mmCIF file of C-alpha atoms in Angstrom:
data_model
loop_
_atom_site.group_PDB
_atom_site.id
_atom_site.type_symbol
_atom_site.label_atom_id
_atom_site.label_comp_id
_atom_site.label_asym_id
_atom_site.label_seq_id
_atom_site.Cartn_x
_atom_site.Cartn_y
_atom_site.Cartn_z
ATOM 1 C CA MET A 1 0.000 0.000 0.000
ATOM 2 C CA GLY A 2 1.395 3.401 -0.953
ATOM 3 C CA TYR A 3 1.983 6.315 1.372
ATOM 4 C CA MET A 4 -1.174 8.317 0.516
ATOM 5 C CA PRO A 5 -3.642 5.401 0.727
ATOM 6 C CA ARG A 6 -2.034 4.325 4.014
ATOM 7 C CA LEU A 7 -2.315 7.873 5.381
ATOM 8 C CA GLY A 8 -5.953 8.056 4.253
ATOM 9 C CA SER A 9 -6.616 4.721 5.906
ATOM 10 C CA LEU A 10 -5.064 5.886 9.189
ATOM 11 C CA LEU A 11 -7.166 9.052 9.087
ATOM 12 C CA GLY A 12 -10.318 7.053 8.371
ATOM 13 C CA LEU A 13 -10.781 8.472 4.862
ATOM 14 C CA ARG A 14 -12.404 6.222 2.260
ATOM 15 C CA THR A 15 -11.837 6.363 -1.469
ATOM 16 C CA LYS A 16 -14.246 5.470 -4.254
ATOM 17 C CA SER A 17 -12.201 2.389 -5.120
ATOM 18 C CA ALA A 18 -12.241 1.285 -1.479
ATOM 19 C CA ASP A 19 -16.027 1.741 -1.395
ATOM 20 C CA ARG A 20 -16.332 -0.267 -4.616
ATOM 21 C CA ARG A 21 -14.218 -3.099 -3.188
ATOM 22 C CA ARG A 22 -16.283 -3.238 0.022
ATOM 23 C CA GLY A 23 -19.721 -3.166 -1.594
ATOM 24 C CA ARG A 24 -21.649 -5.944 -3.265
ATOM 25 C CA ARG A 25 -20.242 -6.583 -6.722
ATOM 26 C CA TYR A 26 -22.255 -7.387 -9.796
ATOM 27 C CA GLU A 27 -19.939 -9.459 -11.938
ATOM 28 C CA ALA A 28 -20.981 -10.384 -15.457
ATOM 29 C CA SER A 29 -21.240 -14.072 -16.361
ATOM 30 C CA ARG A 30 -18.067 -15.820 -17.436
ATOM 31 C CA GLY A 31 -17.682 -16.534 -21.129
ATOM 32 C CA LEU A 32 -19.587 -13.514 -22.438
ATOM 33 C CA ARG A 33 -18.530 -12.619 -25.969
ATOM 34 C CA ILE A 34 -17.396 -8.993 -26.084
ATOM 35 C CA LEU A 35 -16.689 -7.243 -29.374
ATOM 36 C CA VAL A 36 -14.069 -4.476 -29.266
ATOM 37 C CA ILE A 37 -14.162 -2.123 -32.268
ATOM 38 C CA ASP A 38 -11.241 0.315 -32.214
ATOM 39 C CA ASP A 39 -8.618 1.324 -34.772
ATOM 40 C CA SER A 40 -5.914 1.538 -32.071
ATOM 41 C CA LYS A 41 -4.148 -1.814 -31.834
ATOM 42 C CA THR A 42 -2.941 -0.816 -28.373
ATOM 43 C CA VAL A 43 -6.467 -0.183 -27.075
ATOM 44 C CA VAL A 44 -7.703 -3.438 -28.608
ATOM 45 C CA LYS A 45 -4.823 -5.400 -27.084
ATOM 46 C CA ILE A 46 -5.154 -3.874 -23.608
ATOM 47 C CA LEU A 47 -8.944 -4.134 -23.488
ATOM 48 C CA SER A 48 -8.878 -7.698 -24.856
ATOM 49 C CA ARG A 49 -6.316 -8.704 -22.232
ATOM 50 C CA MET A 50 -8.417 -7.201 -19.417
ATOM 51 C CA LEU A 51 -11.508 -9.021 -20.677
ATOM 52 C CA SER A 52 -9.691 -12.358 -21.134
ATOM 53 C CA GLN A 53 -8.273 -12.154 -17.616
ATOM 54 C CA ASN A 54 -11.837 -11.839 -16.343
ATOM 55 C CA GLU A 55 -12.925 -14.948 -18.281
ATOM 56 C CA PHE A 56 -14.721 -13.142 -21.131
ATOM 57 C CA GLU A 57 -14.282 -13.961 -24.811
ATOM 58 C CA PRO A 58 -13.039 -10.846 -26.615
ATOM 59 C CA ILE A 59 -13.219 -10.484 -30.392
ATOM 60 C CA ALA A 60 -11.726 -7.477 -32.129
ATOM 61 C CA ALA A 61 -12.167 -5.328 -35.205
ATOM 62 C CA GLY A 62 -10.063 -2.384 -36.371
ATOM 63 C CA ASP A 63 -12.897 -0.641 -38.218
ATOM 64 C CA ALA A 64 -16.684 -0.348 -38.120
ATOM 65 C CA GLU A 65 -17.387 -2.351 -41.270
ATOM 66 C CA THR A 66 -15.443 -5.353 -39.979
ATOM 67 C CA GLY A 67 -17.048 -4.924 -36.550
ATOM 68 C CA LEU A 68 -20.555 -5.005 -38.035
ATOM 69 C CA LYS A 69 -19.717 -8.197 -39.952
ATOM 70 C CA LEU A 70 -18.310 -9.824 -36.808
ATOM 71 C CA ALA A 71 -21.381 -8.770 -34.805
ATOM 72 C CA ARG A 72 -23.594 -10.636 -37.307
ATOM 73 C CA GLN A 73 -21.270 -13.643 -37.616
ATOM 74 C CA TYR A 74 -20.459 -14.042 -33.886
ATOM 75 C CA PRO A 75 -23.293 -12.368 -31.943
ATOM 76 C CA PRO A 76 -21.696 -10.499 -29.018
ATOM 77 C CA ASP A 77 -23.137 -9.976 -25.556
ATOM 78 C CA LEU A 78 -21.510 -6.515 -25.318
ATOM 79 C CA ILE A 79 -19.753 -4.121 -27.708
ATOM 80 C CA PHE A 80 -17.067 -1.528 -26.946
ATOM 81 C CA LEU A 81 -17.239 0.887 -29.894
ATOM 82 C CA ASP A 82 -14.758 3.674 -30.612
ATOM 83 C CA ILE A 83 -16.300 6.858 -32.010
ATOM 84 C CA LEU A 84 -13.456 7.952 -34.296
ATOM 85 C CA LEU A 85 -12.806 5.146 -36.770
ATOM 86 C CA PRO A 86 -11.467 5.038 -40.334
ATOM 87 C CA GLY A 87 -14.267 4.917 -42.908
ATOM 88 C CA MET A 88 -17.577 4.615 -41.086
ATOM 89 C CA ASN A 89 -17.465 6.352 -37.689
ATOM 90 C CA GLY A 90 -18.788 4.907 -34.451
ATOM 91 C CA PHE A 91 -22.027 6.928 -34.551
ATOM 92 C CA ALA A 92 -22.964 5.495 -37.962
ATOM 93 C CA ALA A 93 -21.990 1.998 -36.793
ATOM 94 C CA LEU A 94 -24.155 2.397 -33.697
ATOM 95 C CA ARG A 95 -27.124 3.435 -35.852
ATOM 96 C CA ARG A 96 -26.670 0.286 -37.957
ATOM 97 C CA LEU A 97 -26.350 -1.901 -34.873
ATOM 98 C CA ARG A 98 -29.600 -0.469 -33.484
ATOM 99 C CA GLN A 99 -31.431 -0.903 -36.816
ATOM 100 C CA ASP A 100 -30.430 -4.552 -37.212
ATOM 101 C CA PRO A 101 -32.795 -6.886 -35.272
ATOM 102 C CA ALA A 102 -29.876 -9.247 -34.596
ATOM 103 C CA THR A 103 -27.879 -6.566 -32.732
ATOM 104 C CA ALA A 104 -30.530 -4.026 -31.685
ATOM 105 C CA ASP A 105 -30.545 -5.138 -28.046
ATOM 106 C CA VAL A 106 -26.806 -5.691 -27.590
ATOM 107 C CA PRO A 107 -25.420 -3.245 -24.988
ATOM 108 C CA VAL A 108 -22.904 -0.792 -26.487
ATOM 109 C CA ILE A 109 -20.305 1.223 -24.591
ATOM 110 C CA MET A 110 -18.964 4.051 -26.758
ATOM 111 C CA ILE A 111 -15.305 5.002 -26.223
ATOM 112 C CA SER A 112 -13.309 8.016 -27.353
ATOM 113 C CA GLY A 113 -10.410 10.215 -26.379
ATOM 114 C CA ASP A 114 -11.669 13.138 -28.451
ATOM 115 C CA GLU A 115 -13.366 15.885 -26.428
ATOM 116 C CA GLN A 116 -15.584 16.982 -29.349
ATOM 117 C CA SER A 117 -16.854 13.436 -29.812
ATOM 118 C CA MET A 118 -17.535 13.218 -26.103
ATOM 119 C CA ALA A 119 -19.559 16.450 -26.205
ATOM 120 C CA ARG A 120 -21.487 15.178 -29.214
ATOM 121 C CA MET A 121 -22.100 11.910 -27.387
ATOM 122 C CA VAL A 122 -23.599 13.741 -24.424
ATOM 123 C CA LEU A 123 -25.896 15.702 -26.748
ATOM 124 C CA ASP A 124 -26.958 12.749 -28.889
ATOM 125 C CA ARG A 125 -26.617 9.336 -27.244
ATOM 126 C CA LEU A 126 -28.059 7.506 -30.259
ATOM 127 C CA GLY A 127 -28.983 4.542 -28.130
ATOM 128 C CA SER A 128 -25.638 3.666 -26.591
ATOM 129 C CA ASP A 129 -25.730 2.250 -23.090
ATOM 130 C CA ASP A 130 -22.694 4.036 -21.698
ATOM 131 C CA PHE A 131 -19.649 6.125 -22.565
ATOM 132 C CA MET A 132 -16.027 5.654 -21.540
ATOM 133 C CA LYS A 133 -13.337 8.273 -22.136
ATOM 134 C CA LYS A 134 -9.795 7.310 -23.165
ATOM 135 C CA PRO A 135 -7.452 6.766 -21.504
ATOM 136 C CA PHE A 136 -9.217 4.335 -19.201
ATOM 137 C CA GLY A 137 -8.098 1.858 -16.601
ATOM 138 C CA ARG A 138 -9.197 -1.579 -15.503
ATOM 139 C CA ALA A 139 -11.474 -0.243 -12.762
ATOM 140 C CA GLU A 140 -13.302 1.984 -15.262
ATOM 141 C CA VAL A 141 -13.872 -0.898 -17.704
ATOM 142 C CA PHE A 142 -15.288 -3.223 -15.068
ATOM 143 C CA THR A 143 -17.332 -0.482 -13.404
ATOM 144 C CA ARG A 144 -19.053 0.076 -16.778
ATOM 145 C CA ILE A 145 -19.670 -3.666 -17.199
ATOM 146 C CA GLU A 146 -20.910 -3.918 -13.607
ATOM 147 C CA GLY A 147 -23.395 -1.102 -14.299
ATOM 148 C CA LEU A 148 -24.833 -3.070 -17.213
ATOM 149 C CA VAL A 149 -25.195 -6.138 -14.984
ATOM 150 C CA ARG A 150 -26.866 -4.071 -12.259
ATOM 151 C CA ASN A 151 -29.322 -2.663 -14.836
ATOM 152 C CA GLY A 152 -30.164 -6.129 -16.150
ATOM 153 C CA ARG A 153 -28.505 -5.568 -19.551
ATOM 154 C CA LEU A 154 -25.933 -8.354 -18.966
ATOM 155 C CA PRO A 155 -26.365 -11.627 -17.048
ATOM 156 C CA GLN A 156 -24.881 -11.803 -13.564
ATOM 157 C CA ARG A 157 -22.184 -14.326 -12.666
ATOM 158 C CA LEU A 158 -23.816 -17.210 -10.785
ATOM 159 C CA ASN A 159 -20.832 -18.152 -8.646
ATOM 160 C CA PRO A 160 -19.514 -15.013 -6.952
ATOM 161 C CA SER A 161 -15.798 -14.803 -6.335
ATOM 162 C CA ALA A 162 -14.392 -15.442 -2.864
ATOM 163 C CA PHE A 163 -14.197 -11.691 -2.330
ATOM 164 C CA ASP A 164 -17.906 -11.342 -3.093
ATOM 165 C CA ARG A 165 -18.840 -14.056 -0.621
ATOM 166 C CA GLN A 166 -17.083 -12.098 2.108
ATOM 167 C CA ALA A 167 -19.014 -8.946 1.154
ATOM 168 C CA ILE A 168 -22.449 -10.632 1.296
#
């Protein structure tokens, strides 16, 4: 434990992450197929690794057209969709996902590092379920997934982890 968290602990201060660790967790079911659509190979690799480590099945696409094909071929349980993509942008891809009966109900988390895209996203959500700003960390990714589980958009893990059993 670092100096500042230890000092906060001694003073009785609680952080958001500490509150999150102490509360009841809503983990998504193992094995969910999660489609990551982003033109950054680094983002795809990092996000895919995080998802794999949590027992999800990530599939990746570097552009919207490929992502839409993969969504039809391998129906995902969740989609992380970048807004700024080569060719078709994330907003147009989201519209197509929502118009297609096969993907209309799949939860979508839009991601972007561009402030203008974020402002546009706030003004016109177009049916996305959440938004995540780049850069993001592991806690942010799983907080977003947990929110979808809590709202009934993703199935909850049946066997809670050992940590969860202590919290219940």
